[in-house]
Amino acid sequence: SSAVAVIWVVNIVFALICLSFYGESTQDLVLQNLDNGPYLSALKILLCIDLLFTFPVVFSSGRQILENSILGETNNNLLD
């Protein structure tokens, strides 16, 4: 629970620093704060690659829960 509080404080401090850097012209979408150019295009491509590789990680627990509820299995030991 203290770890959650620390992460919460770090996120708030980071948000305040970013808000002070960009000021009142901060856009809701972070990428809209950047100028068009090769860096923005490269960043968008890297974000797409990141989504491609993190999708299985995010949904693996949900898939496991759904699989266990359909098949009725409760054995989660992958070493057997």
Tab-separated table of N, CA, C and O in Angstrom:
chain	number	residue	atom	x	y	z
A	1	SER	N	0.820	-1.190	0.000
A	1	SER	CA	0.000	0.000	0.000
A	1	SER	C	0.870	1.262	0.000
A	1	SER	O	0.506	2.259	-0.593
A	2	SER	N	2.016	1.167	0.680
A	2	SER	CA	2.926	2.317	0.659
A	2	SER	C	3.570	2.466	-0.719
A	2	SER	O	3.883	3.583	-1.135
A	3	ALA	N	3.745	1.355	-1.423
A	3	ALA	CA	4.293	1.427	-2.777
A	3	ALA	C	3.325	2.151	-3.707
A	3	ALA	O	3.743	2.941	-4.562
A	4	VAL	N	2.037	1.913	-3.539
A	4	VAL	CA	1.032	2.588	-4.347
A	4	VAL	C	1.062	4.089	-4.059
A	4	VAL	O	0.969	4.911	-4.971
A	5	ALA	N	1.213	4.449	-2.794
A	5	ALA	CA	1.278	5.863	-2.427
A	5	ALA	C	2.503	6.532	-3.033
A	5	ALA	O	2.425	7.669	-3.512
A	6	VAL	N	3.627	5.840	-3.032
A	6	VAL	CA	4.852	6.399	-3.615
A	6	VAL	C	4.675	6.603	-5.115
A	6	VAL	O	5.031	7.664	-5.655
A	7	ILE	N	4.120	5.615	-5.798
A	7	ILE	CA	3.884	5.740	-7.239
A	7	ILE	C	2.912	6.873	-7.521
A	7	ILE	O	3.090	7.642	-8.473
A	8	TRP	N	1.896	7.020	-6.694
A	8	TRP	CA	0.914	8.088	-6.847
A	8	TRP	C	1.594	9.445	-6.732
A	8	TRP	O	1.376	10.333	-7.555
A	9	VAL	N	2.446	9.599	-5.724
A	9	VAL	CA	3.160	10.868	-5.525
A	9	VAL	C	4.105	11.147	-6.684
A	9	VAL	O	4.177	12.279	-7.180
A	10	VAL	N	4.811	10.136	-7.163
A	10	VAL	CA	5.726	10.312	-8.290
A	10	VAL	C	4.955	10.757	-9.533
A	10	VAL	O	5.390	11.660	-10.254
A	11	ASN	N	3.807	10.151	-9.787
A	11	ASN	CA	2.999	10.539	-10.941
A	11	ASN	C	2.490	11.967	-10.822
A	11	ASN	O	2.488	12.711	-11.811
A	12	ILE	N	2.051	12.369	-9.650
A	12	ILE	CA	1.570	13.739	-9.442
A	12	ILE	C	2.709	14.736	-9.638
A	12	ILE	O	2.541	15.777	-10.308
A	13	VAL	N	3.875	14.453	-9.090
A	13	VAL	CA	5.021	15.350	-9.243
A	13	VAL	C	5.419	15.456	-10.712
A	13	VAL	O	5.687	16.551	-11.223
A	14	PHE	N	5.442	14.337	-11.409
A	14	PHE	CA	5.770	14.345	-12.833
A	14	PHE	C	4.759	15.176	-13.621
A	14	PHE	O	5.132	15.961	-14.497
A	15	ALA	N	3.475	15.021	-13.305
A	15	ALA	CA	2.442	15.793	-13.991
A	15	ALA	C	2.601	17.285	-13.734
A	15	ALA	O	2.445	18.107	-14.646
A	16	LEU	N	2.920	17.652	-12.513
A	16	LEU	CA	3.101	19.073	-12.192
A	16	LEU	C	4.322	19.665	-12.894
A	16	LEU	O	4.285	20.810	-13.362
A	17	ILE	N	5.390	18.890	-12.984
A	17	ILE	CA	6.589	19.360	-13.695
A	17	ILE	C	6.269	19.556	-15.173
A	17	ILE	O	6.645	20.565	-15.776
A	18	CYS	N	5.562	18.604	-15.761
A	18	CYS	CA	5.198	18.723	-17.178
A	18	CYS	C	4.264	19.899	-17.407
A	18	CYS	O	4.405	20.631	-18.393
A	19	LEU	N	3.321	20.103	-16.501
A	19	LEU	CA	2.399	21.230	-16.633
A	19	LEU	C	3.144	22.558	-16.521
A	19	LEU	O	2.872	23.492	-17.272
A	20	SER	N	4.126	22.616	-15.634
A	20	SER	CA	4.898	23.858	-15.509
A	20	SER	C	5.774	24.091	-16.741
A	20	SER	O	6.039	25.226	-17.116
A	21	PHE	N	6.221	23.003	-17.382
A	21	PHE	CA	7.056	23.137	-18.570
A	21	PHE	C	6.240	23.609	-19.767
A	21	PHE	O	6.642	24.522	-20.482
A	22	TYR	N	5.079	23.006	-19.989
A	22	TYR	CA	4.255	23.359	-21.142
A	22	TYR	C	3.280	24.494	-20.855
A	22	TYR	O	2.775	25.127	-21.770
A	23	GLY	N	2.958	24.732	-19.603
A	23	GLY	CA	2.049	25.822	-19.254
A	23	GLY	C	0.606	25.486	-19.561
A	23	GLY	O	0.213	24.321	-19.613
A	24	GLU	N	-0.183	26.514	-19.785
A	24	GLU	CA	-1.614	26.341	-20.022
A	24	GLU	C	-1.926	25.799	-21.421
A	24	GLU	O	-3.045	25.422	-21.690
A	25	SER	N	-0.940	25.771	-22.297
A	25	SER	CA	-1.181	25.278	-23.657
A	25	SER	C	-1.026	23.759	-23.761
A	25	SER	O	-0.936	23.223	-24.854
A	26	THR	N	-1.016	23.074	-22.634
A	26	THR	CA	-0.873	21.624	-22.639
A	26	THR	C	-2.106	20.977	-23.244
A	26	THR	O	-3.228	21.258	-22.864
A	27	GLN	N	-1.876	20.119	-24.217
A	27	GLN	CA	-2.955	19.391	-24.886
A	27	GLN	C	-3.303	18.136	-24.087
A	27	GLN	O	-2.488	17.625	-23.323
A	28	ASP	N	-4.510	17.625	-24.283
A	28	ASP	CA	-4.918	16.394	-23.607
A	28	ASP	C	-4.066	15.216	-24.049
A	28	ASP	O	-3.678	14.383	-23.239
A	29	LEU	N	-3.804	15.116	-25.347
A	29	LEU	CA	-2.937	14.072	-25.863
A	29	LEU	C	-1.509	14.597	-25.901
A	29	LEU	O	-1.239	15.639	-26.497
A	30	VAL	N	-0.600	13.881	-25.272
A	30	VAL	CA	0.774	14.353	-25.128
A	30	VAL	C	1.435	14.578	-26.480
A	30	VAL	O	2.197	15.526	-26.663
A	31	LEU	N	1.150	13.725	-27.454
A	31	LEU	CA	1.789	13.848	-28.757
A	31	LEU	C	1.385	15.129	-29.480
A	31	LEU	O	2.103	15.594	-30.354
A	32	GLN	N	0.243	15.709	-29.134
A	32	GLN	CA	-0.178	16.957	-29.761
A	32	GLN	C	0.642	18.144	-29.277
A	32	GLN	O	0.615	19.207	-29.888
A	33	ASN	N	1.389	17.980	-28.195
A	33	ASN	CA	2.266	19.041	-27.703
A	33	ASN	C	3.544	19.152	-28.529
A	33	ASN	O	4.236	20.155	-28.465
A	34	LEU	N	3.858	18.120	-29.297
A	34	LEU	CA	5.087	18.097	-30.087
A	34	LEU	C	4.830	18.634	-31.487
A	34	LEU	O	3.734	18.531	-32.023
A	35	ASP	N	5.876	19.207	-32.070
A	35	ASP	CA	5.775	19.705	-33.437
A	35	ASP	C	5.814	18.536	-34.424
A	35	ASP	O	6.425	17.502	-34.158
A	36	ASN	N	5.171	18.718	-35.585
A	36	ASN	CA	5.229	17.701	-36.624
A	36	ASN	C	6.649	17.605	-37.152
A	36	ASN	O	7.331	18.604	-37.305
A	37	GLY	N	7.072	16.398	-37.424
A	37	GLY	CA	8.413	16.199	-37.948
A	37	GLY	C	8.822	14.753	-37.817
A	37	GLY	O	8.023	13.888	-37.442
A	38	PRO	N	10.085	14.483	-38.111
A	38	PRO	CA	10.547	13.086	-38.095
A	38	PRO	C	10.539	12.479	-36.688
A	38	PRO	O	10.320	11.280	-36.533
A	39	TYR	N	10.764	13.298	-35.654
A	39	TYR	CA	10.774	12.767	-34.290
A	39	TYR	C	9.379	12.320	-33.870
A	39	TYR	O	9.218	11.283	-33.224
A	40	LEU	N	8.374	13.080	-34.228
A	40	LEU	CA	6.999	12.709	-33.898
A	40	LEU	C	6.595	11.444	-34.639
A	40	LEU	O	5.969	10.547	-34.060
A	41	SER	N	6.975	11.337	-35.909
A	41	SER	CA	6.676	10.125	-36.677
A	41	SER	C	7.372	8.908	-36.078
A	41	SER	O	6.762	7.839	-35.950
A	42	ALA	N	8.631	9.067	-35.702
A	42	ALA	CA	9.370	7.962	-35.095
A	42	ALA	C	8.744	7.570	-33.759
A	42	ALA	O	8.635	6.379	-33.444
A	43	LEU	N	8.308	8.537	-32.989
A	43	LEU	CA	7.676	8.254	-31.707
A	43	LEU	C	6.365	7.497	-31.897
A	43	LEU	O	6.074	6.548	-31.165
A	44	LYS	N	5.584	7.875	-32.884
A	44	LYS	CA	4.331	7.164	-33.156
A	44	LYS	C	4.596	5.721	-33.587
A	44	LYS	O	3.893	4.800	-33.174
A	45	ILE	N	5.614	5.515	-34.393
A	45	ILE	CA	5.966	4.160	-34.829
A	45	ILE	C	6.425	3.328	-33.634
A	45	ILE	O	6.022	2.173	-33.472
A	46	LEU	N	7.245	3.922	-32.767
A	46	LEU	CA	7.711	3.198	-31.583
A	46	LEU	C	6.563	2.866	-30.632
A	46	LEU	O	6.548	1.799	-30.020
A	47	LEU	N	5.587	3.754	-30.510
A	47	LEU	CA	4.419	3.472	-29.674
A	47	LEU	C	3.592	2.324	-30.251
A	47	LEU	O	3.076	1.481	-29.502
A	48	CYS	N	3.474	2.263	-31.568
A	48	CYS	CA	2.767	1.138	-32.199
A	48	CYS	C	3.492	-0.173	-31.955
A	48	CYS	O	2.854	-1.206	-31.663
A	49	ILE	N	4.807	-0.168	-32.037
A	49	ILE	CA	5.596	-1.370	-31.764
A	49	ILE	C	5.433	-1.782	-30.312
A	49	ILE	O	5.278	-2.963	-29.991
A	50	ASP	N	5.440	-0.802	-29.408
A	50	ASP	CA	5.247	-1.078	-27.988
A	50	ASP	C	3.886	-1.726	-27.743
A	50	ASP	O	3.781	-2.712	-26.999
A	51	LEU	N	2.850	-1.206	-28.363
A	51	LEU	CA	1.513	-1.795	-28.218
A	51	LEU	C	1.464	-3.212	-28.770
A	51	LEU	O	0.810	-4.088	-28.200
A	52	LEU	N	2.156	-3.443	-29.868
A	52	LEU	CA	2.176	-4.765	-30.475
A	52	LEU	C	2.776	-5.803	-29.530
A	52	LEU	O	2.260	-6.914	-29.406
A	53	PHE	N	3.852	-5.434	-28.830
A	53	PHE	CA	4.530	-6.387	-27.963
A	53	PHE	C	3.946	-6.459	-26.557
A	53	PHE	O	4.153	-7.446	-25.859
A	54	THR	N	3.233	-5.438	-26.094
A	54	THR	CA	2.664	-5.491	-24.752
A	54	THR	C	1.246	-6.039	-24.737
A	54	THR	O	0.737	-6.400	-23.685
A	55	PHE	N	0.592	-6.123	-25.879
A	55	PHE	CA	-0.764	-6.654	-25.943
A	55	PHE	C	-0.870	-8.051	-25.335
A	55	PHE	O	-1.752	-8.296	-24.512
A	56	PRO	N	0.007	-8.999	-25.685
A	56	PRO	CA	-0.110	-10.337	-25.079
A	56	PRO	C	0.107	-10.321	-23.569
A	56	PRO	O	-0.513	-11.098	-22.856
A	57	VAL	N	0.961	-9.470	-23.074
A	57	VAL	CA	1.233	-9.411	-21.637
A	57	VAL	C	0.010	-8.910	-20.879
A	57	VAL	O	-0.372	-9.452	-19.844
A	58	VAL	N	-0.635	-7.889	-21.406
A	58	VAL	CA	-1.778	-7.282	-20.732
A	58	VAL	C	-2.962	-8.242	-20.691
A	58	VAL	O	-3.645	-8.366	-19.677
A	59	PHE	N	-3.219	-8.937	-21.772
A	59	PHE	CA	-4.406	-9.769	-21.867
A	59	PHE	C	-4.183	-11.229	-21.483
A	59	PHE	O	-5.122	-12.021	-21.519
A	60	SER	N	-2.970	-11.611	-21.102
A	60	SER	CA	-2.728	-13.013	-20.760
A	60	SER	C	-3.458	-13.419	-19.485
A	60	SER	O	-3.976	-14.540	-19.400
A	61	SER	N	-3.528	-12.541	-18.495
A	61	SER	CA	-4.241	-12.896	-17.263
A	61	SER	C	-5.734	-13.014	-17.517
A	61	SER	O	-6.392	-13.926	-16.991
A	62	GLY	N	-6.297	-12.126	-18.317
A	62	GLY	CA	-7.711	-12.229	-18.661
A	62	GLY	C	-8.018	-13.486	-19.444
A	62	GLY	O	-9.045	-14.145	-19.230
A	63	ARG	N	-7.136	-13.842	-20.358
A	63	ARG	CA	-7.292	-15.068	-21.119
A	63	ARG	C	-7.246	-16.278	-20.202
A	63	ARG	O	-8.043	-17.210	-20.343
A	64	GLN	N	-6.349	-16.257	-19.227
A	64	GLN	CA	-6.224	-17.372	-18.285
A	64	GLN	C	-7.484	-17.513	-17.437
A	64	GLN	O	-7.975	-18.617	-17.216
A	65	ILE	N	-8.032	-16.399	-16.963
A	65	ILE	CA	-9.262	-16.437	-16.162
A	65	ILE	C	-10.418	-16.978	-16.994
A	65	ILE	O	-11.191	-17.820	-16.536
A	66	LEU	N	-10.546	-16.489	-18.221
A	66	LEU	CA	-11.619	-16.953	-19.098
A	66	LEU	C	-11.463	-18.431	-19.426
A	66	LEU	O	-12.432	-19.193	-19.402
A	67	GLU	N	-10.251	-18.848	-19.686
A	67	GLU	CA	-9.989	-20.256	-19.993
A	67	GLU	C	-10.338	-21.143	-18.804
A	67	GLU	O	-10.957	-22.197	-18.968
A	68	ASN	N	-9.959	-20.717	-17.595
A	68	ASN	CA	-10.265	-21.504	-16.402
A	68	ASN	C	-11.766	-21.566	-16.134
A	68	ASN	O	-12.280	-22.589	-15.694
A	69	SER	N	-12.473	-20.487	-16.406
A	69	SER	CA	-13.919	-20.499	-16.153
A	69	SER	C	-14.657	-21.355	-17.175
A	69	SER	O	-15.645	-21.999	-16.849
A	70	ILE	N	-14.183	-21.399	-18.405
A	70	ILE	CA	-14.836	-22.206	-19.434
A	70	ILE	C	-14.495	-23.685	-19.264
A	70	ILE	O	-15.369	-24.544	-19.310
A	71	LEU	N	-13.236	-23.968	-19.051
A	71	LEU	CA	-12.800	-25.362	-18.951
A	71	LEU	C	-12.917	-25.936	-17.552
A	71	LEU	O	-12.792	-27.133	-17.359
A	72	GLY	N	-13.100	-25.069	-16.552
A	72	GLY	CA	-13.237	-25.525	-15.184
A	72	GLY	C	-11.943	-25.965	-14.556
A	72	GLY	O	-11.938	-26.666	-13.548
A	73	GLU	N	-10.815	-25.579	-15.119
A	73	GLU	CA	-9.525	-25.969	-14.585
A	73	GLU	C	-9.041	-24.908	-13.610
A	73	GLU	O	-9.241	-23.720	-13.805
A	74	THR	N	-8.362	-25.348	-12.550
A	74	THR	CA	-7.803	-24.410	-11.578
A	74	THR	C	-6.304	-24.587	-11.411
A	74	THR	O	-5.692	-23.926	-10.621
A	75	ASN	N	-5.699	-25.513	-12.146
A	75	ASN	CA	-4.263	-25.759	-12.050
A	75	ASN	C	-3.524	-24.725	-12.880
A	75	ASN	O	-3.613	-24.719	-14.094
A	76	ASN	N	-2.769	-23.835	-12.232
A	76	ASN	CA	-2.033	-22.782	-12.909
A	76	ASN	C	-0.542	-23.064	-12.962
A	76	ASN	O	0.237	-22.204	-13.331
A	77	ASN	N	-0.128	-24.271	-12.584
A	77	ASN	CA	1.279	-24.612	-12.560
A	77	ASN	C	1.731	-24.950	-13.973
A	77	ASN	O	1.302	-25.940	-14.558
A	78	LEU	N	2.600	-24.140	-14.532
A	78	LEU	CA	3.052	-24.324	-15.905
A	78	LEU	C	4.205	-25.312	-16.024
A	78	LEU	O	4.610	-25.668	-17.107
A	79	LEU	N	4.766	-25.743	-14.881
A	79	LEU	CA	5.928	-26.633	-14.918
A	79	LEU	C	5.540	-28.100	-15.018
A	79	LEU	O	6.391	-28.947	-15.216
A	80	ASP	N	4.274	-28.438	-14.849
A	80	ASP	CA	3.852	-29.862	-14.904
A	80	ASP	C	3.841	-30.380	-16.313
A	80	ASP	O	3.590	-29.802	-17.266
